[in-house]
Structure formats: C-alpha cells, structure tokens
Amino acid sequence: MAESPFKAEIERVQKEYSEKMTVGAIATIPGSSVVNKTGSWRVFMPEFNRDKCVRCYLCYIYCPEPAIYLDEENYPVFDYDYCKGCGICANECPVDAITMVREVK
Amino acid sequence: MPIRKVMKANEAAAWAAKLAKPKVIAAFPITPSTLVPEKISEFVADGELDAEFIKVESEHSAISACVGASAAGVRTFTATASQGLALMHEILFIAAGMRLPIVIAVGNRALSAPINIWNDWQDTISERDTGWLQFYAENNQEALDLILIAFKVAEDERVLLPAMVGFDAFILTHTVEPVEIPDQELVDEFLGEYVPKHAYLDPSKPITQGTLAFPAHYMEARYTVWEANEAAKKVIDEAFAEFEKRFGRRYQKIEEYKTDDAEIIFVTMGSLAGTVKEYVDMLREKGVKVGVAKLTVYRPFPTEEVRELAKKAKVLALLEKNVTFSVGGALFQDFSRALINEKEKPVIVDFILGLGGRDVTFKDLDEALGIAQKALAGEEFDEVNWIGLRKEIL
C-alpha cells in the first residue's frame, strides 16, 4: 500500500504538541486532525477489487472523510487509519469493485 | 459627567453591556433576567450599540453562539438565570477550557423542582467548578460595576477565563435604585478594545479551536485553567484598584463591615449583605460584638483573605442561599477547606436560609445569632442549620 501523504504533517504536528501546551489547547498548525487516527471506530471495512475498477473516481469523490486517495496509476487507495467504514464508497461504485466486509470476526 | 438614573439591576446590567461595547450578544429570555437582553436589543435597534444581537432558541444555543463569537475574536455578552444557566452547563466547561472571556449576567434564581422563580444562589453555585470567575453584586450599582470589572479581568492576558456576575432575582433584578452610569470615554479607557492573541478568526492564519486532547495532553490543558484561576486573584485586585482610581467606587474580594473587634462575623454574599449590615448596626447599638464579611468574589476563591478574616473572629457564621445535600452550603465547604490546616481557627457554623425567595428577616437572623452565640460560649451546636424553616408543616 502507498504511504500516507500526511506522514510528514503528522510528525510535524506531533512534535509541536509534545513541546508546548497552547492557551485554550488551540492547535496552531492547520491539519492537526490528521494526528488523530480514527480508523479504529470501524466495524465494516471496504475491500477493493482492482481488476473490476474502471477508475471513475466516484468512491474518491464521495468519501466523506476523505480516506481515499489515488496512486500513481490513478487507482483508489484506502487509508485505513481514517476510514470509518461508512460504506458510501461501496454503495456508489457502479461496477461493484468495493465490497464491505466485517473487519472483526 | 456620569449620569445618575433610577433603574433595576437588569437595566444596570444592560447598561454595563452597552458601555463595554460587545460585538455579539446572544440571549434567550428567562425570568428574572429577561429584561437584560430586552434592553440590549433596544440599544442595538436604536443604533446606540453597534453589535450583533442573536436571537436563539435556548440558553444552550445562546452560550454556544457566544463561544463561537468569542472564538472568532470579539467581546461577547449574554444574560441568563437558573434553569437557563443549568442548560448552559456543558458549554460553560468548554468556554473555560477554550479560555474565552465571555461575560454572563445572572439573575440568581432557585432551581426546580418545585418550580420557583425567586432568589437564591443555587444556579451559579452549581457552576462553581466550571472554571468560570464568579462575582456577586450587593446592589444595582455593583451589578453594573462588576460586569465592567468582569470584562477587564476576563480579558486580561494572564487570565483569559469567562466570568459570571450574579445579582439576586427580584430583590435586585426588579427593584429600582439610583445607579451612576459612568462616562463612555472613561469606560473605554478602563476596558480598552479586546484584541485576542490566542482565539480569533483569520483565514490567512488558520488554527483549530476546541481540539481533542488525548490522555497525554488533557491534564496539562486543565491545569492551565487552574493556573489562570490562581492568576486571576492578583488581576482582580489590580482591576479593583484601577476601577477605584477611575470611578471612585471601591471593591474588595471580601468586604468587611465592623469586623475589627467582632467576636462573631456573619459571612454572606449578594443582596443579603445589605440586610445583615443593617442587622449588625442594630446589634452594635446594643453592644453585641458582631460584624459582616461580604464575598464579592467567590471564584477564584479568596483563600488568603478568608484566612486573614478568620484571625479576627471567634465564630464565623455563614449565611448562604444554597445547599449541597448531606454537606451544608457551598461556603461551608470552601471555608472549612481554607481553614483546615490553620493552627488557630474560629468555629464555623453554617446557616442555610432564604431559599426560593423566602424573606430573610431580623427574626431569622436572631435565630442564627442565637446558635452562633451558643458556639461562642462553647456549648453544643449544630454545624448546619436551616433557618426560617416551617417545621410545623413537615
């Protein structure tokens, strides 16, 4: 899987947070919410079938998080650190390339 | 020149808000403080106050709108009472934690059930652990002055905490007294413009407010609220001194009246202090050594001043219009805590009285004095006493 594009950002924000408590616990660096990985809330996870994908990007557009980004060949990549398993991507996919499966058995 | 006008405490609070020039006022009507936002909405409609007046559908929304406005970086004000303040409860913690210097005027009123619109302090006392500063006014002039002082302290960079100013329902909110309205220019000089350095809206410099804090950071964030409360003690003294210099009226965290040679000191807050001062005058004529101490500031709790006060008396008789069930009153807990490790300490007797607007009469105070005198004489006494209770209907 491709590396998260937020990696550098996460490290930068984590560093600032651990160094100084701000007045009112304000986050002074934009994008700090990427530090808080929220994928653990998930019950169902999207399972992606690359062979069926037609690269229409509907999953990418509809993801409310957004936890889907595109790789070099413009195929969707699911970022399970943030995906809540809402299933919107699977619902929108016109070719059934995404199926929701129970993650914890 | 300052003008003198005859007005209710509600009007005085509205005038204080007008003089402080907040940019946003969000409010929902509730007895007995309804007149405050009513009067402010008139000021805004008449063009006398350049502010956004937001009508909301509940007090929860009122304080939420205030949090939003204050986080955007402007001076913000609202007014409420009783159930309305209780409905704001969860957001009060957020305002303090986000260090937003919002000021609320509270018409102190009893909480349900049974429904009761009259005065006691249970509403604000119930919010004493939210991190908010708390001031209590004895009369309508103090209601106006303390709101201005509340803004001054709340917005100080060493403090940055929200503040509430309580004034007793109906006894003050609906009773007219002459009130001096200070000059706008002097108030402008006293308060200055609110220019926040931590919480503001600037699209060119994005920040996240109201963040999530994991266990690794939450305690530190809460500790800063503790520190700010401690810092407020000094800032309040400075604000009182500056207020006296500019407007001539003197405030202290604990105002003492005839305490110097007193054996028994009545301790109280709000309008009740006026009644007790009269009572003490009467007793002094009979040669009874009594005095009054009035808490103008309840949060941060003036521990040092309480310890000084305690050196003067043999008995502290606390008169309070609130109750913590199975314990006594809130003041009783705070005074006990402040004095527990002192080597020499007076006896503390707690009196719960005047709940739900019950009049506190000299006869009630006689009853309290009797118990305090028993304590003074070393006889047995009850720690917590309900005064003026109609035992015959129980």
Short mmCIF file of C-alpha atoms in Angstrom, two decimals:
data_model
loop_
_atom_site.label_atom_id
_atom_site.label_comp_id
_atom_site.label_asym_id
_atom_site.label_seq_id
_atom_site.Cartn_x
_atom_site.Cartn_y
_atom_site.Cartn_z
CA MET A 1 0.00 0.00 0.00
CA ALA A 2 1.20 3.52 -0.78
CA GLU A 3 2.46 5.55 2.17
CA SER A 4 0.07 8.11 3.65
CA PRO A 5 0.62 11.55 2.13
CA PHE A 6 0.14 13.01 5.63
CA LYS A 7 3.15 11.31 7.18
CA ALA A 8 5.37 14.39 7.30
CA GLU A 9 2.48 16.55 8.54
CA ILE A 10 1.67 14.09 11.31
CA GLU A 11 5.23 14.09 12.55
CA ARG A 12 5.43 17.89 12.47
CA VAL A 13 2.20 18.34 14.45
CA GLN A 14 3.06 15.64 16.96
CA LYS A 15 6.34 17.40 17.63
CA GLU A 16 4.68 20.76 18.27
CA TYR A 17 2.02 19.20 20.52
CA SER A 18 4.51 17.43 22.72
CA GLU A 19 6.60 20.57 23.18
CA LYS A 20 4.19 23.27 24.39
CA MET A 21 0.60 23.42 25.65
CA THR A 22 -1.10 26.38 23.99
CA VAL A 23 -3.65 28.70 25.67
CA GLY A 24 -7.03 27.00 25.35
CA ALA A 25 -5.35 23.91 23.86
CA ILE A 26 -5.54 25.58 20.46
CA ALA A 27 -3.91 23.75 17.58
CA THR A 28 -1.86 26.39 15.79
CA ILE A 29 -0.86 24.21 12.87
CA PRO A 30 -3.56 23.61 10.30
CA GLY A 31 -4.35 19.99 9.52
CA SER A 32 -3.58 18.78 13.04
CA SER A 33 -6.58 16.46 12.99
CA VAL A 34 -4.55 14.04 10.88
CA VAL A 35 -2.68 13.15 14.05
CA ASN A 36 -5.77 11.53 15.48
CA LYS A 37 -6.14 8.23 13.66
CA THR A 38 -9.81 7.41 13.70
CA GLY A 39 -9.95 4.17 11.73
CA SER A 40 -10.40 2.13 14.89
CA TRP A 41 -14.09 3.14 15.10
CA ARG A 42 -14.76 0.92 12.09
CA VAL A 43 -16.78 -2.31 12.10
CA PHE A 44 -17.00 -2.92 8.32
CA MET A 45 -14.07 -2.23 6.02
CA PRO A 46 -14.10 -1.66 2.26
CA GLU A 47 -12.44 -4.48 0.30
CA PHE A 48 -11.17 -3.32 -3.08
CA ASN A 49 -11.02 -5.41 -6.25
CA ARG A 50 -8.52 -3.72 -8.56
CA ASP A 51 -9.47 -5.90 -11.55
CA LYS A 52 -13.06 -4.66 -11.58
CA CYS A 53 -12.17 -0.95 -11.09
CA VAL A 54 -12.81 1.38 -14.04
CA ARG A 55 -11.19 4.40 -12.34
CA CYS A 56 -14.36 6.51 -12.36
CA TYR A 57 -13.31 8.09 -9.01
CA LEU A 58 -16.84 8.09 -7.58
CA CYS A 59 -15.53 6.46 -4.39
CA TYR A 60 -12.84 9.14 -4.15
CA ILE A 61 -15.38 11.94 -4.67
CA TYR A 62 -17.98 10.57 -2.27
CA CYS A 63 -15.70 9.59 0.62
CA PRO A 64 -16.73 11.99 3.41
CA GLU A 65 -13.51 11.66 5.38
CA PRO A 66 -11.61 11.75 2.85
CA ALA A 67 -9.84 8.46 3.41
CA ILE A 68 -9.37 7.54 -0.24
CA TYR A 69 -6.58 8.91 -2.36
CA LEU A 70 -5.21 7.92 -5.76
CA ASP A 71 -2.00 6.11 -6.55
CA GLU A 72 0.34 6.79 -9.49
CA GLU A 73 -1.92 4.85 -11.85
CA ASN A 74 -4.98 6.68 -10.53
CA TYR A 75 -6.42 3.67 -8.77
CA PRO A 76 -8.04 4.41 -5.41
CA VAL A 77 -6.07 3.64 -2.24
CA PHE A 78 -7.96 3.23 1.04
CA ASP A 79 -6.38 4.83 4.08
CA TYR A 80 -7.48 2.53 6.90
CA ASP A 81 -6.04 4.89 9.51
CA TYR A 82 -9.02 7.19 8.88
CA CYS A 83 -11.68 5.11 7.07
CA LYS A 84 -14.75 4.79 9.36
CA GLY A 85 -16.28 2.01 7.30
CA CYS A 86 -19.37 4.01 6.39
CA GLY A 87 -19.77 2.06 3.15
CA ILE A 88 -20.59 5.04 0.94
CA CYS A 89 -17.77 4.13 -1.47
CA ALA A 90 -19.11 0.59 -1.89
CA ASN A 91 -22.62 1.96 -2.38
CA GLU A 92 -21.53 4.45 -5.04
CA CYS A 93 -19.21 2.13 -7.00
CA PRO A 94 -21.01 1.38 -10.32
CA VAL A 95 -19.04 -1.80 -11.03
CA ASP A 96 -19.08 -3.41 -7.57
CA ALA A 97 -15.32 -3.18 -7.20
CA ILE A 98 -15.77 -2.36 -3.50
CA THR A 99 -17.47 -4.66 -1.01
CA MET A 100 -17.92 -4.07 2.70
CA VAL A 101 -16.69 -6.92 4.87
CA ARG A 102 -16.86 -7.34 8.62
CA GLU A 103 -13.40 -6.45 9.89
CA VAL A 104 -13.61 -8.02 13.35
CA LYS A 105 -14.81 -11.58 13.34
CA MET B 1 -20.11 63.77 33.71
CA PRO B 2 -21.58 60.47 34.85
CA ILE B 3 -25.35 60.49 34.95
CA ARG B 4 -27.50 59.03 37.70
CA LYS B 5 -30.58 57.11 36.69
CA VAL B 6 -33.11 55.18 38.71
CA MET B 7 -33.11 51.62 37.40
CA LYS B 8 -33.41 47.91 38.09
CA ALA B 9 -30.33 45.68 38.27
CA ASN B 10 -31.40 44.13 34.95
CA GLU B 11 -31.24 47.55 33.32
CA ALA B 12 -27.94 48.24 35.06
CA ALA B 13 -26.54 45.03 33.57
CA ALA B 14 -27.77 46.06 30.11
CA TRP B 15 -26.12 49.46 30.56
CA ALA B 16 -22.89 47.77 31.60
CA ALA B 17 -23.04 45.69 28.44
CA LYS B 18 -23.69 48.80 26.35
CA LEU B 19 -20.71 50.59 27.93
CA ALA B 20 -18.44 47.55 27.35
CA LYS B 21 -19.38 47.58 23.63
CA PRO B 22 -19.55 43.84 22.95
CA LYS B 23 -19.72 42.87 19.29
CA VAL B 24 -22.03 39.90 19.84
CA ILE B 25 -24.87 39.36 22.31
CA ALA B 26 -26.74 36.06 22.07
CA ALA B 27 -29.57 35.58 24.52
CA PHE B 28 -32.73 33.68 25.32
CA PRO B 29 -35.34 35.13 27.67
CA ILE B 30 -35.78 33.62 31.14
CA THR B 31 -37.28 35.04 34.30
CA PRO B 32 -35.87 37.03 36.08
CA SER B 33 -33.11 38.18 33.70
CA THR B 34 -35.25 38.64 30.55
CA LEU B 35 -35.08 42.41 30.80
CA VAL B 36 -31.29 42.38 30.26
CA PRO B 37 -31.33 41.14 26.63
CA GLU B 38 -34.61 43.04 26.07
CA LYS B 39 -32.94 46.31 26.97
CA ILE B 40 -29.81 45.45 24.98
CA SER B 41 -31.91 44.62 21.90
CA GLU B 42 -33.40 48.11 22.23
CA PHE B 43 -29.93 49.65 22.37
CA VAL B 44 -28.95 47.70 19.24
CA ALA B 45 -32.20 48.52 17.40
CA ASP B 46 -31.85 52.22 18.25
CA GLY B 47 -28.29 52.25 16.93
CA GLU B 48 -26.86 53.08 20.36
CA LEU B 49 -24.84 49.85 20.42
CA ASP B 50 -23.06 48.55 17.33
CA ALA B 51 -23.40 44.82 17.91
CA GLU B 52 -24.89 41.66 16.50
CA PHE B 53 -27.88 40.64 18.62
CA ILE B 54 -28.54 36.94 18.04
CA LYS B 55 -31.94 35.55 18.94
CA VAL B 56 -31.61 31.86 19.75
CA GLU B 57 -33.99 29.06 20.68
CA SER B 58 -32.46 28.09 24.02
CA GLU B 59 -29.77 29.03 26.53
CA HIS B 60 -27.67 26.13 25.28
CA SER B 61 -27.65 27.84 21.89
CA ALA B 62 -27.11 31.28 23.45
CA ILE B 63 -23.88 30.27 25.14
CA SER B 64 -22.85 28.19 22.10
CA ALA B 65 -23.23 31.26 19.88
CA CYS B 66 -21.21 33.24 22.44
CA VAL B 67 -18.47 30.61 22.35
CA GLY B 68 -18.41 30.82 18.55
CA ALA B 69 -18.30 34.61 18.58
CA SER B 70 -15.65 34.77 21.27
CA ALA B 71 -13.57 32.15 19.45
CA ALA B 72 -13.81 34.37 16.38
CA GLY B 73 -12.17 37.06 18.49
CA VAL B 74 -14.79 39.57 19.64
CA ARG B 75 -16.10 40.72 23.02
CA THR B 76 -19.23 38.72 23.83
CA PHE B 77 -22.01 39.01 26.41
CA THR B 78 -25.16 37.19 27.44
CA ALA B 79 -27.57 37.04 30.36
CA THR B 80 -29.50 34.22 31.96
CA ALA B 81 -30.75 32.71 35.21
CA SER B 82 -31.48 29.45 36.98
CA GLN B 83 -32.63 26.70 34.58
CA GLY B 84 -31.15 28.70 31.71
CA LEU B 85 -27.72 28.62 33.31
CA ALA B 86 -28.17 24.93 34.08
CA LEU B 87 -28.97 24.33 30.40
CA MET B 88 -25.70 26.10 29.52
CA HIS B 89 -23.79 23.80 31.89
CA GLU B 90 -21.86 21.65 29.41
CA ILE B 91 -20.84 24.64 27.30
CA LEU B 92 -19.61 26.53 30.39
CA PHE B 93 -16.80 23.98 30.72
CA ILE B 94 -15.99 24.42 27.03
CA ALA B 95 -15.84 28.23 27.29
CA ALA B 96 -13.45 28.00 30.24
CA GLY B 97 -11.34 25.25 28.67
CA MET B 98 -11.05 27.20 25.42
CA ARG B 99 -10.15 30.26 27.51
CA LEU B 100 -12.83 32.51 26.04
CA PRO B 101 -13.51 35.65 28.12
CA ILE B 102 -17.31 35.68 27.77
CA VAL B 103 -19.27 37.56 30.44
CA ILE B 104 -22.69 36.40 31.65
CA ALA B 105 -25.04 38.42 33.82
CA VAL B 106 -27.02 36.04 36.00
CA GLY B 107 -30.20 36.93 37.85
CA ASN B 108 -29.65 34.49 40.73
CA ARG B 109 -32.70 32.27 40.98
CA ALA B 110 -33.70 28.97 42.59
CA LEU B 111 -33.65 25.71 40.61
CA SER B 112 -36.58 23.36 40.04
CA ALA B 113 -38.31 21.28 41.31
CA PRO B 114 -40.62 22.65 42.59
CA ILE B 115 -40.63 25.45 40.04
CA ASN B 116 -39.65 28.67 41.73
CA ILE B 117 -38.64 31.91 40.04
CA TRP B 118 -37.42 33.72 43.16
CA ASN B 119 -33.99 34.31 44.56
CA ASP B 120 -31.32 32.03 45.85
CA TRP B 121 -27.80 31.28 44.61
CA GLN B 122 -28.15 27.63 43.71
CA ASP B 123 -27.81 28.33 39.97
CA THR B 124 -24.39 29.98 39.98
CA ILE B 125 -23.15 27.94 42.95
CA SER B 126 -23.89 24.79 40.93
CA GLU B 127 -21.48 26.09 38.26
CA ARG B 128 -18.65 26.80 40.68
CA ASP B 129 -16.44 24.03 39.27
CA THR B 130 -16.69 25.04 35.62
CA GLY B 131 -13.61 27.27 35.75
CA TRP B 132 -15.63 30.50 35.41
CA LEU B 133 -14.89 33.52 37.57
CA GLN B 134 -17.81 34.44 39.82
CA PHE B 135 -18.75 37.87 41.18
CA TYR B 136 -21.78 38.66 43.37
CA ALA B 137 -23.43 42.09 43.49
CA GLU B 138 -25.00 43.57 46.62
CA ASN B 139 -26.96 46.27 44.80
CA ASN B 140 -27.75 47.60 41.34
CA GLN B 141 -24.67 49.82 41.19
CA GLU B 142 -22.48 46.81 41.92
CA ALA B 143 -24.25 44.84 39.19
CA LEU B 144 -23.18 47.49 36.67
CA ASP B 145 -19.67 47.96 38.04
CA LEU B 146 -18.88 44.28 38.47
CA ILE B 147 -19.82 43.49 34.87
CA LEU B 148 -17.29 46.07 33.67
CA ILE B 149 -14.70 44.67 36.10
CA ALA B 150 -15.57 41.12 34.95
CA PHE B 151 -14.72 42.06 31.35
CA LYS B 152 -11.47 43.68 32.48
CA VAL B 153 -10.34 40.62 34.44
CA ALA B 154 -11.64 38.00 32.00
CA GLU B 155 -9.82 39.56 29.05
CA ASP B 156 -6.53 40.05 30.85
CA GLU B 157 -3.85 38.00 29.12
CA ARG B 158 -2.83 36.45 32.43
CA VAL B 159 -6.39 35.20 32.97
CA LEU B 160 -8.44 34.63 29.78
CA LEU B 161 -11.34 32.98 31.56
CA PRO B 162 -15.08 33.57 31.25
CA ALA B 163 -16.85 35.33 34.10
CA MET B 164 -20.35 35.43 35.57
CA VAL B 165 -21.81 38.24 37.63
CA GLY B 166 -24.71 37.29 39.88
CA PHE B 167 -27.37 39.63 41.23
CA ASP B 168 -30.29 38.43 43.30
CA ALA B 169 -33.56 37.75 41.49
CA PHE B 170 -36.30 40.34 42.09
CA ILE B 171 -34.54 41.72 45.19
CA LEU B 172 -32.23 43.40 42.69
CA THR B 173 -33.34 42.44 39.17
CA HIS B 174 -36.77 44.06 39.56
CA THR B 175 -36.13 46.72 42.21
CA VAL B 176 -35.20 50.27 41.28
CA GLU B 177 -32.32 52.16 42.84
CA PRO B 178 -30.29 55.15 41.73
CA VAL B 179 -27.38 53.93 39.63
CA GLU B 180 -24.49 56.02 38.39
CA ILE B 181 -23.74 55.37 34.72
CA PRO B 182 -20.07 56.12 34.10
CA ASP B 183 -18.85 58.14 31.13
CA GLN B 184 -18.32 56.14 27.96
CA GLU B 185 -14.84 57.59 27.44
CA LEU B 186 -13.74 56.51 30.91
CA VAL B 187 -15.09 53.00 30.38
CA ASP B 188 -13.32 52.86 27.01
CA GLU B 189 -10.07 53.81 28.74
CA PHE B 190 -10.68 51.30 31.53
CA LEU B 191 -11.51 48.35 29.30
CA GLY B 192 -9.72 49.13 26.07
CA GLU B 193 -10.51 47.19 22.93
CA TYR B 194 -10.47 43.40 23.15
CA VAL B 195 -7.66 42.16 20.92
CA PRO B 196 -7.24 38.41 21.46
CA LYS B 197 -3.90 36.82 20.73
CA HIS B 198 -4.99 33.21 21.12
CA ALA B 199 -8.58 32.89 19.88
CA TYR B 200 -9.57 34.68 16.70
CA LEU B 201 -10.70 34.11 13.15
CA ASP B 202 -8.13 34.93 10.50
CA PRO B 203 -8.35 32.98 7.23
CA SER B 204 -4.73 33.76 6.47
CA LYS B 205 -3.65 32.09 9.72
CA PRO B 206 -5.79 29.00 10.27
CA ILE B 207 -5.97 27.45 13.74
CA THR B 208 -8.09 24.71 15.30
CA GLN B 209 -10.01 25.60 18.47
CA GLY B 210 -11.91 23.23 20.72
CA THR B 211 -9.46 20.46 19.92
CA LEU B 212 -9.43 16.85 21.03
CA ALA B 213 -6.84 16.05 23.68
CA PHE B 214 -5.72 12.53 24.37
CA PRO B 215 -4.80 11.47 27.92
CA ALA B 216 -1.26 12.62 27.19
CA HIS B 217 -2.37 16.26 26.98
CA TYR B 218 -5.76 16.66 28.73
CA MET B 219 -4.37 17.11 32.26
CA GLU B 220 -1.97 19.83 31.17
CA ALA B 221 -4.80 21.68 29.40
CA ARG B 222 -6.98 21.54 32.54
CA TYR B 223 -4.05 22.64 34.68
CA THR B 224 -3.77 25.83 32.64
CA VAL B 225 -7.37 26.61 33.71
CA TRP B 226 -6.29 26.08 37.34
CA GLU B 227 -3.29 28.37 36.81
CA ALA B 228 -5.46 31.04 35.20
CA ASN B 229 -7.81 30.94 38.20
CA GLU B 230 -4.84 31.43 40.52
CA ALA B 231 -3.52 34.28 38.37
CA ALA B 232 -6.96 35.92 38.43
CA LYS B 233 -6.62 36.63 42.17
CA LYS B 234 -3.94 39.25 41.59
CA VAL B 235 -5.54 40.58 38.41
CA ILE B 236 -8.85 41.10 40.23
CA ASP B 237 -7.10 43.18 42.92
CA GLU B 238 -5.46 45.27 40.20
CA ALA B 239 -8.76 45.72 38.38
CA PHE B 240 -10.49 46.78 41.63
CA ALA B 241 -7.71 49.31 42.30
CA GLU B 242 -7.88 50.74 38.80
CA PHE B 243 -11.66 50.87 38.96
CA GLU B 244 -11.48 52.85 42.20
CA LYS B 245 -8.96 55.25 40.68
CA ARG B 246 -11.14 55.94 37.65
CA PHE B 247 -14.66 55.74 39.05
CA GLY B 248 -14.21 56.27 42.79
CA ARG B 249 -16.02 53.15 43.95
CA ARG B 250 -14.00 50.69 45.99
CA TYR B 251 -14.34 46.91 45.71
CA GLN B 252 -12.58 44.12 47.57
CA LYS B 253 -12.77 40.37 47.25
CA ILE B 254 -14.06 40.28 50.80
CA GLU B 255 -15.64 43.49 52.03
CA GLU B 256 -15.60 43.78 55.79
CA TYR B 257 -18.04 45.76 57.88
CA LYS B 258 -17.49 46.37 61.60
CA THR B 259 -15.29 43.28 61.88
CA ASP B 260 -12.35 44.79 63.78
CA ASP B 261 -13.37 43.82 67.32
CA ALA B 262 -16.09 41.36 66.34
CA GLU B 263 -16.46 38.03 68.11
CA ILE B 264 -18.99 36.72 65.63
CA ILE B 265 -18.65 37.57 61.93
CA PHE B 266 -21.54 36.88 59.59
CA VAL B 267 -20.26 35.86 56.18
CA THR B 268 -22.54 36.23 53.19
CA MET B 269 -22.86 37.31 49.55
CA GLY B 270 -25.13 39.36 47.31
CA SER B 271 -28.02 41.50 48.48
CA LEU B 272 -28.26 39.62 51.77
CA ALA B 273 -25.13 41.52 52.86
CA GLY B 274 -27.20 44.73 52.92
CA THR B 275 -29.78 43.18 55.25
CA VAL B 276 -27.11 41.78 57.55
CA LYS B 277 -25.27 45.13 57.72
CA GLU B 278 -28.50 46.74 58.98
CA TYR B 279 -28.89 43.94 61.49
CA VAL B 280 -25.31 44.34 62.69
CA ASP B 281 -25.82 48.09 63.12
CA MET B 282 -28.79 47.32 65.35
CA LEU B 283 -26.82 44.78 67.41
CA ARG B 284 -23.84 47.10 67.75
CA GLU B 285 -26.14 49.69 69.38
CA LYS B 286 -26.95 47.02 71.96
CA GLY B 287 -23.23 46.33 72.43
CA VAL B 288 -23.12 42.92 70.72
CA LYS B 289 -19.76 42.43 69.03
CA VAL B 290 -20.69 41.32 65.52
CA GLY B 291 -19.51 42.15 62.02
CA VAL B 292 -20.17 41.27 58.39
CA ALA B 293 -17.89 39.95 55.68
CA LYS B 294 -19.25 40.01 52.14
CA LEU B 295 -17.73 37.92 49.39
CA THR B 296 -17.74 39.97 46.20
CA VAL B 297 -15.56 37.37 44.51
CA TYR B 298 -16.43 33.73 45.01
CA ARG B 299 -14.35 32.16 42.22
CA PRO B 300 -11.40 32.22 42.32
CA PHE B 301 -11.97 31.52 46.00
CA PRO B 302 -10.20 34.20 48.06
CA THR B 303 -8.39 31.74 50.35
CA GLU B 304 -5.77 34.19 51.67
CA GLU B 305 -8.40 36.81 52.53
CA VAL B 306 -10.53 34.18 54.27
CA ARG B 307 -7.54 33.18 56.40
CA GLU B 308 -6.97 36.83 57.35
CA LEU B 309 -10.65 37.24 58.17
CA ALA B 310 -10.60 34.10 60.30
CA LYS B 311 -7.95 35.64 62.57
CA LYS B 312 -10.38 38.37 63.56
CA ALA B 313 -13.30 36.30 64.81
CA LYS B 314 -14.08 33.53 67.28
CA VAL B 315 -17.10 32.39 65.29
CA LEU B 316 -17.76 32.62 61.55
CA ALA B 317 -21.48 32.39 60.89
CA LEU B 318 -22.03 31.60 57.22
CA LEU B 319 -25.35 32.72 55.80
CA GLU B 320 -25.99 31.07 52.49
CA LYS B 321 -28.80 30.73 50.00
CA ASN B 322 -27.75 27.39 48.57
CA VAL B 323 -27.42 23.83 49.69
CA THR B 324 -25.16 20.87 48.97
CA PHE B 325 -27.19 17.92 50.16
CA SER B 326 -25.82 15.98 53.11
CA VAL B 327 -22.98 18.50 53.49
CA GLY B 328 -24.35 22.02 54.08
CA GLY B 329 -23.73 25.10 51.99
CA ALA B 330 -21.00 25.71 49.41
CA LEU B 331 -19.39 28.43 51.53
CA PHE B 332 -19.22 25.99 54.45
CA GLN B 333 -17.13 23.61 52.36
CA ASP B 334 -14.90 26.36 51.00
CA PHE B 335 -14.32 27.99 54.39
CA SER B 336 -13.65 24.63 56.04
CA ARG B 337 -11.13 23.81 53.32
CA ALA B 338 -9.42 27.20 53.61
CA LEU B 339 -9.01 26.91 57.37
CA ILE B 340 -8.49 23.21 57.99
CA ASN B 341 -4.68 23.39 58.25
CA GLU B 342 -4.56 26.71 60.13
CA LYS B 343 -3.23 26.40 63.67
CA GLU B 344 -5.75 28.79 65.19
CA LYS B 345 -9.15 28.85 63.61
CA PRO B 346 -12.59 30.09 64.53
CA VAL B 347 -15.61 27.87 64.93
CA ILE B 348 -17.63 27.73 61.70
CA VAL B 349 -21.40 27.49 61.84
CA ASP B 350 -23.40 27.12 58.66
CA PHE B 351 -26.85 28.59 58.07
CA ILE B 352 -29.00 27.76 55.05
CA LEU B 353 -31.69 30.35 54.60
CA GLY B 354 -33.71 32.36 52.12
CA LEU B 355 -34.06 29.53 49.60
CA GLY B 356 -36.53 30.12 46.77
CA GLY B 357 -37.01 33.77 47.66
CA ARG B 358 -38.03 33.29 51.28
CA ASP B 359 -37.53 36.62 53.04
CA VAL B 360 -34.61 36.74 55.43
CA THR B 361 -35.90 38.74 58.40
CA PHE B 362 -34.22 40.05 61.54
CA LYS B 363 -36.13 37.29 63.37
CA ASP B 364 -34.31 34.70 61.20
CA LEU B 365 -31.00 36.41 61.86
CA ASP B 366 -31.81 36.37 65.61
CA GLU B 367 -32.22 32.60 65.33
CA ALA B 368 -28.82 32.33 63.58
CA LEU B 369 -27.19 34.65 66.12
CA GLY B 370 -28.55 32.51 68.97
CA ILE B 371 -26.87 29.41 67.56
CA ALA B 372 -23.65 31.33 66.84
CA GLN B 373 -23.62 32.61 70.44
CA LYS B 374 -24.02 29.05 71.71
CA ALA B 375 -20.97 28.12 69.63
CA LEU B 376 -19.13 31.15 71.01
CA ALA B 377 -19.91 30.05 74.57
CA GLY B 378 -18.53 26.61 73.86
CA GLU B 379 -21.92 24.92 74.10
CA GLU B 380 -23.09 22.19 71.77
CA PHE B 381 -24.45 23.37 68.42
CA ASP B 382 -25.49 22.00 65.05
CA GLU B 383 -22.97 22.55 62.26
CA VAL B 384 -25.62 23.04 59.61
CA ASN B 385 -28.84 24.87 60.41
CA TRP B 386 -31.86 25.54 58.23
CA ILE B 387 -33.12 28.95 59.31
CA GLY B 388 -36.72 30.11 58.96
CA LEU B 389 -37.87 26.56 58.22
CA ARG B 390 -41.60 26.00 58.78
CA LYS B 391 -41.22 22.82 60.78
CA GLU B 392 -44.95 22.73 61.59
CA ILE B 393 -45.85 21.72 58.02
CA LEU B 394 -43.27 18.97 57.72
#
